[in-house]
CSV table of C-alpha atoms in Angstrom, one decimal:
chain,number,residue,atom,x,y,z
A,17,UNK,CA,74.1,-43.1,148.0
A,18,UNK,CA,71.9,-42.5,144.9
A,19,UNK,CA,68.3,-43.7,144.6
A,20,UNK,CA,69.5,-46.4,142.3
A,21,UNK,CA,72.2,-47.6,144.7
A,22,UNK,CA,69.7,-47.6,147.6
A,23,UNK,CA,67.1,-49.6,145.6
A,24,UNK,CA,69.6,-52.1,144.4
A,25,UNK,CA,70.9,-52.5,147.9
A,26,UNK,CA,67.4,-53.3,149.1
A,27,UNK,CA,66.9,-55.8,146.3
A,28,UNK,CA,70.2,-57.4,146.9
A,29,UNK,CA,69.4,-57.9,150.6
A,30,UNK,CA,66.1,-59.7,149.7
A,31,UNK,CA,67.7,-62.1,147.2
A,32,UNK,CA,69.5,-64.6,149.5
A,33,UNK,CA,66.3,-65.6,151.4
A,34,UNK,CA,64.3,-65.5,148.1
A,35,UNK,CA,66.5,-68.3,146.8
A,36,UNK,CA,64.8,-70.6,149.3
A,37,UNK,CA,61.5,-70.2,147.4
A,38,UNK,CA,62.6,-72.3,144.4
A,39,UNK,CA,61.4,-75.7,145.8
A,40,UNK,CA,58.0,-74.2,146.5
A,41,UNK,CA,57.8,-72.7,143.0
A,42,UNK,CA,58.8,-75.9,141.4
A,43,UNK,CA,56.2,-77.8,143.4
A,44,UNK,CA,53.5,-75.3,142.6
A,45,UNK,CA,54.4,-75.4,138.9
A,46,UNK,CA,54.1,-79.2,138.7
A,47,UNK,CA,50.8,-79.0,140.5
A,48,UNK,CA,49.4,-76.3,138.2
A,49,UNK,CA,50.6,-78.2,135.1
A,50,UNK,CA,48.6,-81.3,136.3
A,51,UNK,CA,45.5,-79.3,137.3
A,52,UNK,CA,45.3,-77.0,134.3
A,53,UNK,CA,46.0,-79.6,131.7
A,54,UNK,CA,43.2,-81.7,133.3
A,55,UNK,CA,40.7,-78.9,132.9
A,56,UNK,CA,41.1,-76.9,136.1
A,57,UNK,CA,41.6,-73.2,136.2
A,58,UNK,CA,43.8,-70.7,137.9
A,59,UNK,CA,42.0,-67.7,139.4
A,60,UNK,CA,44.2,-64.7,140.4
A,61,UNK,CA,43.6,-61.3,142.0
A,62,UNK,CA,45.4,-58.4,143.4
A,63,UNK,CA,45.1,-54.6,144.0
A,64,UNK,CA,47.1,-51.9,142.2
A,65,UNK,CA,50.5,-53.1,141.1
A,66,UNK,CA,49.7,-56.6,142.4
A,67,UNK,CA,46.7,-56.6,140.0
A,68,UNK,CA,49.0,-55.8,137.1
A,69,UNK,CA,51.4,-58.6,138.0
A,70,UNK,CA,48.6,-61.1,138.5
A,71,UNK,CA,47.3,-60.2,135.0
A,72,UNK,CA,50.8,-60.6,133.6
A,73,UNK,CA,50.8,-64.1,135.0
A,74,UNK,CA,47.5,-65.1,133.4
A,75,UNK,CA,48.7,-63.7,130.1
A,76,UNK,CA,51.7,-66.0,130.2
A,77,UNK,CA,49.6,-69.1,131.0
A,78,UNK,CA,46.9,-68.5,128.4
A,79,UNK,CA,49.5,-67.5,125.9
A,80,UNK,CA,53.0,-68.9,126.4
A,81,UNK,CA,56.3,-68.1,128.1
A,82,UNK,CA,58.7,-69.9,125.8
A,83,UNK,CA,57.7,-72.7,123.4
A,84,UNK,CA,54.3,-73.3,121.9
A,85,UNK,CA,52.0,-75.5,124.0
A,86,UNK,CA,48.3,-75.9,124.7
A,87,UNK,CA,46.7,-72.8,126.3
A,88,UNK,CA,45.9,-73.0,130.0
A,89,UNK,CA,42.9,-71.5,131.7
A,90,UNK,CA,43.9,-68.6,133.9
A,91,UNK,CA,41.5,-65.8,134.9
A,92,UNK,CA,42.4,-62.4,136.4
A,93,UNK,CA,39.3,-61.5,138.5
A,94,UNK,CA,40.2,-57.8,138.8
A,95,UNK,CA,40.2,-57.6,134.9
A,96,UNK,CA,36.5,-58.3,134.8
A,97,UNK,CA,35.6,-54.6,135.2
A,98,UNK,CA,31.9,-54.7,134.7
A,99,UNK,CA,31.5,-57.5,137.3
A,100,UNK,CA,34.1,-55.8,139.6
A,101,UNK,CA,32.2,-52.5,139.6
A,102,UNK,CA,28.8,-54.0,139.8
A,103,UNK,CA,29.7,-56.2,142.8
A,104,UNK,CA,31.5,-53.3,144.5
A,105,UNK,CA,28.5,-51.1,144.0
A,106,UNK,CA,26.0,-53.7,145.2
A,107,UNK,CA,27.9,-55.5,147.9
A,108,UNK,CA,30.9,-53.4,148.8
A,109,UNK,CA,34.5,-53.4,147.7
A,110,UNK,CA,35.4,-56.2,150.1
A,111,UNK,CA,33.3,-58.6,148.1
A,112,UNK,CA,34.6,-57.8,144.6
A,113,UNK,CA,36.8,-60.9,144.4
A,114,UNK,CA,35.0,-63.3,146.8
A,115,UNK,CA,31.8,-63.2,144.8
A,116,UNK,CA,33.6,-64.0,141.6
A,117,UNK,CA,35.4,-66.9,143.4
A,118,UNK,CA,32.0,-68.3,144.4
A,119,UNK,CA,30.8,-67.9,140.9
A,120,UNK,CA,33.7,-69.4,139.0
A,121,UNK,CA,35.7,-71.5,141.5
A,122,UNK,CA,35.5,-75.3,141.4
A,123,UNK,CA,37.2,-77.8,143.7
A,124,UNK,CA,39.8,-78.6,141.0
A,125,UNK,CA,40.8,-75.0,140.6
A,126,UNK,CA,43.6,-72.9,142.2
A,127,UNK,CA,43.2,-69.4,143.7
A,128,UNK,CA,46.4,-67.3,143.8
A,129,UNK,CA,46.2,-63.9,145.6
A,130,UNK,CA,48.9,-61.2,145.4
A,131,UNK,CA,49.5,-58.7,148.1
A,132,UNK,CA,52.6,-56.9,149.4
A,133,UNK,CA,51.0,-56.3,152.8
A,134,UNK,CA,48.9,-59.4,153.2
A,135,UNK,CA,46.2,-57.3,154.8
A,136,UNK,CA,43.8,-56.4,151.9
A,137,UNK,CA,40.2,-57.1,153.1
A,138,UNK,CA,39.0,-58.0,149.6
A,139,UNK,CA,41.8,-60.6,149.2
A,140,UNK,CA,41.1,-62.0,152.7
A,141,UNK,CA,37.4,-62.4,151.7
A,142,UNK,CA,38.4,-64.1,148.5
A,143,UNK,CA,40.7,-66.5,150.3
A,144,UNK,CA,37.9,-67.5,152.7
A,145,UNK,CA,35.5,-67.9,149.8
A,146,UNK,CA,38.0,-70.1,148.0
A,147,UNK,CA,38.7,-72.3,151.0
A,148,UNK,CA,34.9,-72.7,151.5
A,149,UNK,CA,34.5,-73.7,147.8
A,150,UNK,CA,37.3,-76.3,148.0
A,151,UNK,CA,39.9,-74.5,146.0
A,152,UNK,CA,43.6,-74.7,146.7
A,153,UNK,CA,44.5,-71.2,147.9
A,154,UNK,CA,48.0,-69.7,147.5
A,155,UNK,CA,49.4,-66.3,148.1
A,156,UNK,CA,52.3,-64.1,147.1
A,157,UNK,CA,52.9,-61.7,150.0
A,158,UNK,CA,55.5,-59.6,151.7
A,159,UNK,CA,57.1,-60.5,155.1
A,160,UNK,CA,55.2,-63.0,157.3
A,161,UNK,CA,53.3,-63.3,159.5
A,162,UNK,CA,50.4,-61.6,157.8
A,163,UNK,CA,46.6,-62.3,157.7
A,164,UNK,CA,46.6,-63.5,154.1
A,165,UNK,CA,49.4,-65.9,154.6
A,166,UNK,CA,47.5,-67.4,157.6
A,167,UNK,CA,44.3,-67.7,155.6
A,168,UNK,CA,45.7,-69.5,152.5
A,169,UNK,CA,47.0,-73.0,152.2
A,170,UNK,CA,50.5,-72.0,151.3
A,171,UNK,CA,52.4,-68.7,150.8
A,172,UNK,CA,55.4,-67.4,149.0
A,173,UNK,CA,56.6,-64.6,151.2
A,174,UNK,CA,59.3,-62.1,150.1
A,175,UNK,CA,61.3,-61.0,153.1
A,176,UNK,CA,61.7,-57.3,152.5
A,177,UNK,CA,60.3,-54.2,154.1
A,178,UNK,CA,60.3,-52.4,150.7
A,179,UNK,CA,57.1,-52.8,148.8
A,180,UNK,CA,58.8,-52.1,145.5
A,181,UNK,CA,61.2,-55.0,146.1
A,182,UNK,CA,58.4,-57.3,147.1
A,183,UNK,CA,56.5,-56.6,143.9
A,184,UNK,CA,59.7,-57.0,141.8
A,185,UNK,CA,60.3,-60.4,143.3
A,186,UNK,CA,56.7,-61.3,142.9
A,187,UNK,CA,57.2,-60.7,139.1
A,188,UNK,CA,60.3,-63.0,139.2
A,189,UNK,CA,58.2,-65.6,141.0
A,190,UNK,CA,55.5,-65.4,138.3
A,191,UNK,CA,58.0,-66.0,135.6
A,192,UNK,CA,59.6,-68.9,137.4
A,193,UNK,CA,56.2,-70.4,138.2
A,194,UNK,CA,55.3,-70.3,134.4
A,195,UNK,CA,58.7,-71.8,133.6
A,196,UNK,CA,58.1,-74.7,136.0
A,197,UNK,CA,54.6,-75.2,134.6
A,198,UNK,CA,55.9,-75.5,131.1
A,199,UNK,CA,58.8,-77.7,132.2
A,200,UNK,CA,56.4,-80.1,133.9
A,201,UNK,CA,54.1,-80.2,130.8
A,202,UNK,CA,57.1,-81.0,128.6
A,203,UNK,CA,58.2,-83.8,130.9
A,204,UNK,CA,54.9,-85.7,131.0
A,205,UNK,CA,53.7,-84.9,127.5
A,206,UNK,CA,53.0,-88.0,125.5
A,207,UNK,CA,55.3,-88.4,122.6
A,208,UNK,CA,53.7,-87.9,119.2
A,209,UNK,CA,53.4,-91.2,117.4
A,210,UNK,CA,54.7,-91.3,113.9
A,211,UNK,CA,52.1,-91.0,111.2
A,212,UNK,CA,51.0,-94.4,109.7
A,213,UNK,CA,52.1,-94.9,106.1
A,214,UNK,CA,49.4,-94.0,103.7
A,215,UNK,CA,47.6,-97.1,102.3
A,216,UNK,CA,48.3,-97.8,98.7
A,217,UNK,CA,45.3,-97.1,96.6
A,218,UNK,CA,44.1,-100.0,94.4
A,219,UNK,CA,44.9,-99.7,90.8
A,220,UNK,CA,42.1,-97.8,89.0
A,221,UNK,CA,40.1,-99.7,86.5
A,222,UNK,CA,39.3,-98.5,83.0
A,223,UNK,CA,37.4,-95.2,83.0
A,224,UNK,CA,34.1,-95.5,81.3
A,225,UNK,CA,32.1,-92.6,79.9
A,226,UNK,CA,28.4,-92.4,79.6
A,227,UNK,CA,25.6,-94.5,81.3
A,228,UNK,CA,25.7,-98.2,81.6
A,229,UNK,CA,22.4,-100.1,81.2
A,230,UNK,CA,22.2,-103.7,82.2
A,231,UNK,CA,19.6,-105.7,80.1
A,232,UNK,CA,17.4,-108.3,81.7
A,233,UNK,CA,17.4,-110.6,78.7
A,234,UNK,CA,19.7,-111.4,75.9
A,235,UNK,CA,23.3,-111.8,76.7
A,236,UNK,CA,23.1,-109.9,79.9
A,237,UNK,CA,26.1,-107.9,78.8
A,238,UNK,CA,26.1,-104.2,79.7
A,239,UNK,CA,25.4,-101.7,76.9
A,240,UNK,CA,26.9,-98.3,76.8
A,241,UNK,CA,24.6,-95.5,75.9
């Protein structure tokens, strides 16, 4: 068996249980559409490849996946390199996301954390900070049980022992989540009212040149100068 065959076999084995994630992604997408269009934010974080995938997700939400729509607020905490390095230097790497969650997170926001293992200390600290601040906390992880899944409100867990397959299906999950967000936005968007017909301008009177002076006495008729 070649490397490609082995990889595709691992991916194929993970697909049947992954199909069961669709109702969760649809529900999350509808919830995010409501929260983000009402002014809430999505905060995301991950380490390594999961950081790249989290940033991919925020790019799709701030930009667009398919059709044009209003931009949605989504922030990748690991992309704030000056804050990340300053916090790591002053407080330790475990706090690099948690402190940002405390700074930016509001009760109407959602925190999404990506981890193949579900054991990253900095993501666990971020989840605890998010829960304490009243955020809705979600996770993309590998197989459960794992500590991150147990700390968050809900989890999308990819049932595969292969970290590469877990990350690949996390990317599929991100795309589907964006699709469900945009679908929900399209469903409850208010129809655009047709433009009112332009009012007919009154007929213009004669155009007069010069300066009109009204006399107090005499005929009271205007004189043109």
